[in-house]
Amino acid sequence: MRVPVALGEIQETLLIPLYGRALDARRRRSILGDTAAADLVEQIDYDFSKFRGPSLGGAVLRASIFDGWVRRFLIDHPDGTVVDLGCGLSTRFRRLDNGRVRWFDLDVGDTMALRRQFFADEDRYTMIEGSIHATDWYGLLRARGGPLFLLSEAVLLYFPEAQVHATLRQLAQAFPAAPLAFDTGGRAMMGSQDRNPVFRAVSARMRWTCDDPRTLQQCGLRLVESRTFADPQPDVAAGWPARYRLGMKALRLVLPPMVTTYKLNLLETAAADAG
Ligand SMILES: C[S@@+](CC[C@H](N)C(=O)[O-])C[C@H]1O[C@@H](n2cnc3c(N)ncnc32)[C@H](O)[C@@H]1O
């Protein structure tokens, strides 16, 4: 029997990138090779066919850019800790496990309940039921110590600016000098949601508009790298088919805001003594 889903508004959006990764896995030249996502889609009782349009492929490109940053972190810190805040049904731990990393996946109650039907905690892998906005899980990470990589993919966009800023400040204070990766959407992206076929299929809407991630310095974050789908890391781009590698650059020339409004950002929290 397939597993039914009963998810809140924002939580339901996790099924969009899951389906994108599943479709990618079925392609002859897959970017992520996320066959686990394809298996999950088979096991979940949900009409995924209602999701259409470029955001499905976009979710795959986004995941590969985030993977690139985590991979680089793990080369420098093979025993480091990675925390995915708002993990949904991501299989990133399986994709990137180097046999030494300590990995935490965090998400809210209904998503975690769904996730636990398919995944179990392991030696170096722990799922946490919690909110990115709360602090009750910070102790787990502090107890662990050592180099830490925080990431949050397609989560903060769904919350109002004041709440996002407060959460980022909180994270920056609690985890000094740590890399933190998340995506931002500018006005062009926020204004086009109702025309986006995947958003027509769900009720959640993105709420946080951020045209320039450099402004997040006010939250105690330094921008290290900001990318769009037209300029991924070179090693990441090497794994993309030409239709994305060249297509995104062409699209940026013709319709710049369509590409540049959505940014994938790597930031760093300020050092403890930065004041
Ligand atoms: C678009 S999905 C992204 C899921 C995953 N990061 C991915 O890329 O596949 C948004 C995710 O945000 C999660 N979420 C919603 N509210 C949250 C909160 N307060 N704290 C952490 N995660 C939250 C949802 O459960 C869902 O998994």
GROMACS .gro file of C-alpha atoms and ligand atoms in nm:
model
  302
    1MET     CA    1   0.000   0.000   0.000
    2ARG     CA    2   0.126   0.348  -0.084
    3VAL     CA    3   0.194   0.592   0.200
    4PRO     CA    4  -0.065   0.873   0.231
    5VAL     CA    5   0.051   1.231   0.290
    6ALA     CA    6  -0.110   1.482   0.526
    7LEU     CA    7   0.117   1.786   0.524
    8GLY     CA    8   0.075   2.152   0.614
    9GLU     CA    9   0.086   2.419   0.340
   10ILE     CA   10   0.461   2.487   0.335
   11GLN     CA   11   0.544   2.125   0.412
   12GLU     CA   12   0.358   2.003   0.103
   13THR     CA   13   0.606   2.193  -0.115
   14LEU     CA   14   0.871   1.932  -0.030
   15LEU     CA   15   0.699   1.708  -0.284
   16ILE     CA   16   0.799   1.946  -0.568
   17PRO     CA   17   1.179   1.904  -0.539
   18LEU     CA   18   1.129   1.537  -0.457
   19TYR     CA   19   0.943   1.489  -0.784
   20GLY     CA   20   1.202   1.699  -0.972
   21ARG     CA   21   1.480   1.473  -0.843
   22ALA     CA   22   1.278   1.163  -0.928
   23LEU     CA   23   1.224   1.281  -1.287
   24ASP     CA   24   1.596   1.362  -1.312
   25ALA     CA   25   1.685   1.012  -1.188
   26ARG     CA   26   1.482   0.860  -1.470
   27ARG     CA   27   1.672   1.055  -1.737
   28ARG     CA   28   1.945   0.893  -1.941
   29ARG     CA   29   2.187   1.165  -1.833
   30SER     CA   30   2.084   1.232  -1.474
   31ILE     CA   31   2.245   1.518  -1.281
   32LEU     CA   32   2.196   1.386  -0.929
   33GLY     CA   33   2.133   1.015  -0.994
   34ASP     CA   34   1.889   1.031  -0.702
   35THR     CA   35   1.722   0.694  -0.758
   36ALA     CA   36   1.610   0.698  -0.393
   37ALA     CA   37   1.387   0.998  -0.481
   38ALA     CA   38   1.234   0.798  -0.768
   39ASP     CA   39   1.164   0.510  -0.526
   40LEU     CA   40   1.001   0.749  -0.277
   41VAL     CA   41   0.770   0.893  -0.543
   42GLU     CA   42   0.660   0.537  -0.627
   43GLN     CA   43   0.581   0.472  -0.261
   44ILE     CA   44   0.387   0.792  -0.185
   45ASP     CA   45   0.016   0.821  -0.252
   46TYR     CA   46   0.005   1.166  -0.415
   47ASP     CA   47  -0.077   1.306  -0.757
   48PHE     CA   48   0.273   1.421  -0.853
   49SER     CA   49   0.163   1.466  -1.216
   50LYS     CA   50   0.008   1.802  -1.123
   51PHE     CA   51   0.360   1.943  -1.086
   52ARG     CA   52   0.487   2.076  -1.418
   53GLY     CA   53   0.723   2.338  -1.551
   54PRO     CA   54   1.081   2.460  -1.516
   55SER     CA   55   1.084   2.464  -1.134
   56LEU     CA   56   1.116   2.083  -1.135
   57GLY     CA   57   1.445   2.101  -1.324
   58GLY     CA   58   1.539   2.407  -1.118
   59ALA     CA   59   1.511   2.205  -0.797
   60VAL     CA   60   1.767   1.961  -0.938
   61LEU     CA   61   2.009   2.237  -1.038
   62ARG     CA   62   1.970   2.395  -0.695
   63ALA     CA   63   2.036   2.064  -0.519
   64SER     CA   64   2.350   2.008  -0.726
   65ILE     CA   65   2.486   2.355  -0.639
   66PHE     CA   66   2.424   2.292  -0.266
   67ASP     CA   67   2.581   1.945  -0.304
   68GLY     CA   68   2.888   2.114  -0.454
   69TRP     CA   69   2.933   2.333  -0.146
   70VAL     CA   70   2.882   2.047   0.098
   71ARG     CA   71   3.125   1.827  -0.099
   72ARG     CA   72   3.390   2.100  -0.082
   73PHE     CA   73   3.332   2.139   0.294
   74LEU     CA   74   3.373   1.762   0.342
   75ILE     CA   75   3.699   1.760   0.146
   76ASP     CA   76   3.836   2.021   0.388
   77HIS     CA   77   3.663   1.868   0.695
   78PRO     CA   78   3.592   1.498   0.634
   79ASP     CA   79   3.484   1.452   0.997
   80GLY     CA   80   3.274   1.768   0.999
   81THR     CA   81   2.906   1.807   1.083
   82VAL     CA   82   2.640   1.895   0.825
   83VAL     CA   83   2.294   2.016   0.921
   84ASP     CA   84   2.012   2.039   0.668
   85LEU     CA   85   1.742   2.271   0.805
   86GLY     CA   86   1.406   2.190   0.644
   87CYS     CA   87   1.532   1.874   0.476
   88GLY     CA   88   1.193   1.748   0.351
   89LEU     CA   89   1.255   1.413   0.182
   90SER     CA   90   1.606   1.505   0.073
   91THR     CA   91   1.849   1.218   0.024
   92ARG     CA   92   2.156   1.438   0.036
   93PHE     CA   93   2.318   1.239   0.319
   94ARG     CA   94   2.305   0.928   0.097
   95ARG     CA   95   2.444   1.121  -0.198
   96LEU     CA   96   2.735   1.279  -0.012
   97ASP     CA   97   2.817   1.043   0.276
   98ASN     CA   98   3.197   1.007   0.291
   99GLY     CA   99   3.186   0.745   0.566
  100ARG     CA  100   3.295   0.999   0.831
  101VAL     CA  101   3.060   1.298   0.827
  102ARG     CA  102   2.812   1.349   1.114
  103TRP     CA  103   2.480   1.448   0.958
  104PHE     CA  104   2.164   1.603   1.105
  105ASP     CA  105   1.841   1.648   0.909
  106LEU     CA  106   1.585   1.879   1.072
  107ASP     CA  107   1.224   1.942   0.979
  108VAL     CA  108   0.889   2.011   1.143
  109GLY     CA  109   0.662   1.744   1.294
  110ASP     CA  110   0.441   1.636   1.003
  111THR     CA  111   0.730   1.627   0.757
  112MET     CA  112   0.946   1.434   1.002
  113ALA     CA  113   0.665   1.184   1.062
  114LEU     CA  114   0.649   1.123   0.686
  115ARG     CA  115   1.027   1.110   0.658
  116ARG     CA  116   1.054   0.853   0.937
  117GLN     CA  117   0.837   0.616   0.738
  118PHE     CA  118   1.121   0.587   0.488
  119PHE     CA  119   1.442   0.670   0.679
  120ALA     CA  120   1.588   0.563   1.014
  121ASP     CA  121   1.857   0.721   1.231
  122GLU     CA  122   2.198   0.563   1.187
  123ASP     CA  123   2.536   0.586   1.358
  124ARG     CA  124   2.631   0.915   1.196
  125TYR     CA  125   2.285   1.023   1.085
  126THR     CA  126   2.020   1.181   1.309
  127MET     CA  127   1.681   1.325   1.225
  128ILE     CA  128   1.555   1.609   1.445
  129GLU     CA  129   1.194   1.719   1.474
  130GLY     CA  130   1.213   2.095   1.510
  131SER     CA  131   1.182   2.435   1.348
  132ILE     CA  132   1.454   2.638   1.182
  133HIS     CA  133   1.319   2.934   1.382
  134ALA     CA  134   1.356   2.764   1.721
  135THR     CA  135   1.671   2.720   1.928
  136ASP     CA  136   1.589   2.401   2.120
  137TRP     CA  137   1.803   2.185   1.888
  138TYR     CA  138   2.112   2.408   1.906
  139GLY     CA  139   2.246   2.215   2.209
  140LEU     CA  140   2.279   1.895   2.003
  141LEU     CA  141   2.513   2.067   1.761
  142ARG     CA  142   2.707   2.256   2.025
  143ALA     CA  143   2.768   1.928   2.210
  144ARG     CA  144   2.911   1.784   1.890
  145GLY     CA  145   3.167   2.069   1.839
  146GLY     CA  146   3.407   2.081   1.543
  147PRO     CA  147   3.354   2.226   1.195
  148LEU     CA  148   2.990   2.277   1.106
  149PHE     CA  149   2.813   2.337   0.774
  150LEU     CA  150   2.456   2.469   0.790
  151LEU     CA  151   2.228   2.461   0.490
  152SER     CA  152   1.866   2.536   0.425
  153GLU     CA  153   1.729   2.480   0.079
  154ALA     CA  154   1.398   2.632  -0.035
  155VAL     CA  155   1.277   2.695   0.321
  156LEU     CA  156   1.346   3.054   0.434
  157LEU     CA  157   1.175   3.189   0.121
  158TYR     CA  158   0.837   3.086   0.267
  159PHE     CA  159   0.863   3.310   0.573
  160PRO     CA  160   0.825   3.688   0.622
  161GLU     CA  161   1.140   3.897   0.615
  162ALA     CA  162   1.137   3.991   0.986
  163GLN     CA  163   1.117   3.626   1.088
  164VAL     CA  164   1.393   3.525   0.844
  165HIS     CA  165   1.622   3.802   0.967
  166ALA     CA  166   1.560   3.708   1.331
  167THR     CA  167   1.637   3.342   1.256
  168LEU     CA  168   1.956   3.428   1.066
  169ARG     CA  169   2.074   3.653   1.351
  170GLN     CA  170   2.004   3.376   1.600
  171LEU     CA  171   2.199   3.121   1.394
  172ALA     CA  172   2.488   3.363   1.342
  173GLN     CA  173   2.518   3.425   1.715
  174ALA     CA  174   2.491   3.060   1.813
  175PHE     CA  175   2.730   2.918   1.552
  176PRO     CA  176   3.016   3.164   1.489
  177ALA     CA  177   3.245   3.130   1.186
  178ALA     CA  178   3.030   2.861   1.021
  179PRO     CA  179   2.937   2.838   0.654
  180LEU     CA  180   2.564   2.872   0.592
  181ALA     CA  181   2.405   2.807   0.251
  182PHE     CA  182   2.053   2.911   0.152
  183ASP     CA  183   1.863   3.049  -0.146
  184THR     CA  184   1.705   3.392  -0.194
  185GLY     CA  185   1.447   3.523  -0.438
  186GLY     CA  186   1.420   3.877  -0.565
  187ARG     CA  187   1.113   4.080  -0.659
  188ALA     CA  188   1.090   3.931  -1.011
  189MET     CA  189   1.062   3.582  -0.863
  190MET     CA  190   0.814   3.671  -0.591
  191GLY     CA  191   0.595   3.858  -0.838
  192SER     CA  192   0.570   3.565  -1.080
  193GLN     CA  193   0.464   3.288  -0.839
  194ASP     CA  194   0.102   3.277  -0.952
  195ARG     CA  195   0.217   3.217  -1.311
  196ASN     CA  196   0.448   2.933  -1.205
  197PRO     CA  197   0.276   2.596  -1.274
  198VAL     CA  198   0.415   2.428  -0.961
  199PHE     CA  199   0.275   2.703  -0.739
  200ARG     CA  200  -0.062   2.680  -0.907
  201ALA     CA  201  -0.072   2.321  -0.776
  202VAL     CA  202  -0.014   2.412  -0.406
  203SER     CA  203  -0.145   2.678  -0.172
  204ALA     CA  204   0.186   2.789  -0.012
  205ARG     CA  205   0.348   3.105  -0.143
  206MET     CA  206   0.698   3.243  -0.092
  207ARG     CA  207   0.706   3.559   0.117
  208TRP     CA  208   1.063   3.674   0.171
  209THR     CA  209   1.193   3.905  -0.100
  210CYS     CA  210   1.570   3.953  -0.106
  211ASP     CA  211   1.721   4.117  -0.413
  212ASP     CA  212   2.072   4.141  -0.273
  213PRO     CA  213   2.205   3.882  -0.027
  214ARG     CA  214   2.493   4.117   0.063
  215THR     CA  215   2.239   4.309   0.272
  216LEU     CA  216   2.229   4.010   0.509
  217GLN     CA  217   2.543   4.147   0.666
  218GLN     CA  218   2.294   4.319   0.899
  219CYS     CA  219   2.215   3.969   1.035
  220GLY     CA  220   2.580   3.888   1.113
  221LEU     CA  221   2.650   3.708   0.784
  222ARG     CA  222   2.924   3.766   0.529
  223LEU     CA  223   2.847   3.670   0.170
  224VAL     CA  224   3.113   3.431   0.041
  225GLU     CA  225   2.961   3.327  -0.292
  226SER     CA  226   2.634   3.403  -0.469
  227ARG     CA  227   2.541   3.197  -0.773
  228THR     CA  228   2.259   3.169  -1.021
  229PHE     CA  229   2.171   2.881  -1.251
  230ALA     CA  230   2.378   3.061  -1.516
  231ASP     CA  231   2.698   3.043  -1.310
  232PRO     CA  232   2.722   2.732  -1.096
  233GLN     CA  233   3.058   2.614  -0.959
  234PRO     CA  234   3.262   2.487  -1.259
  235ASP     CA  235   3.288   2.133  -1.117
  236VAL     CA  236   2.910   2.128  -1.066
  237ALA     CA  237   2.841   2.265  -1.417
  238ALA     CA  238   3.053   1.983  -1.558
  239GLY     CA  239   2.781   1.740  -1.446
  240TRP     CA  240   2.498   1.935  -1.615
  241PRO     CA  241   2.372   1.856  -1.965
  242ALA     CA  242   2.437   2.127  -2.225
  243ARG     CA  243   2.071   2.230  -2.231
  244TYR     CA  244   2.116   2.365  -1.878
  245ARG     CA  245   2.483   2.469  -1.898
  246LEU     CA  246   2.437   2.674  -2.213
  247GLY     CA  247   2.061   2.727  -2.190
  248MET     CA  248   2.080   2.915  -1.860
  249LYS     CA  249   2.354   3.145  -1.990
  250ALA     CA  250   2.148   3.214  -2.304
  251LEU     CA  251   1.838   3.283  -2.095
  252ARG     CA  252   2.035   3.528  -1.882
  253LEU     CA  253   2.132   3.719  -2.197
  254VAL     CA  254   1.775   3.736  -2.327
  255LEU     CA  255   1.577   3.771  -2.006
  256PRO     CA  256   1.826   3.853  -1.727
  257PRO     CA  257   1.580   3.886  -1.435
  258MET     CA  258   1.440   3.537  -1.496
  259VAL     CA  259   1.779   3.392  -1.408
  260THR     CA  260   1.936   3.646  -1.176
  261THR     CA  261   1.639   3.692  -0.941
  262TYR     CA  262   1.696   3.349  -0.785
  263LYS     CA  263   2.025   3.318  -0.601
  264LEU     CA  264   2.201   3.030  -0.432
  265ASN     CA  265   2.419   3.174  -0.161
  266LEU     CA  266   2.706   3.062   0.053
  267LEU     CA  267   2.757   3.288   0.353
  268GLU     CA  268   2.960   3.269   0.669
  269THR     CA  269   2.852   3.363   1.018
  270ALA     CA  270   3.069   3.621   1.190
  271ALA     CA  271   3.354   3.505   1.415
  272ALA     CA  272   3.274   3.493   1.788
  273ASP     CA  273   3.485   3.802   1.865
  274ALA     CA  274   3.350   4.008   1.572
  275GLY     CA  275   3.136   4.213   1.809
  276LIG     C1  276   1.027   2.336  -0.065
  276LIG     S1  277   1.044   2.224   0.069
  276LIG     C2  278   1.221   2.197   0.062
  276LIG     C3  279   1.259   2.064   0.116
  276LIG     C4  280   1.407   2.027   0.097
  276LIG     N1  281   1.494   2.127   0.151
  276LIG     C5  282   1.437   2.002  -0.049
  276LIG     O1  283   1.499   2.090  -0.112
  276LIG     O2  284   1.399   1.897  -0.099
  276LIG     C6  285   1.023   2.325   0.216
  276LIG     C7  286   1.054   2.251   0.343
  276LIG     O3  287   1.048   2.342   0.454
  276LIG     C8  288   1.004   2.267   0.565
  276LIG     N2  289   0.962   2.359   0.672
  276LIG     C9  290   0.847   2.427   0.683
  276LIG     N3  291   0.846   2.501   0.796
  276LIG    C10  292   0.967   2.477   0.857
  276LIG    C11  293   1.026   2.524   0.976
  276LIG     N4  294   0.965   2.611   1.058
  276LIG     N5  295   1.149   2.478   1.008
  276LIG    C12  296   1.214   2.391   0.927
  276LIG     N6  297   1.162   2.344   0.812
  276LIG    C13  298   1.040   2.388   0.777
  276LIG    C14  299   0.894   2.183   0.507
  276LIG     O4  300   0.854   2.079   0.592
  276LIG    C15  301   0.958   2.137   0.377
  276LIG     O5  302   1.031   2.019   0.399
   0.00000   0.00000   0.00000
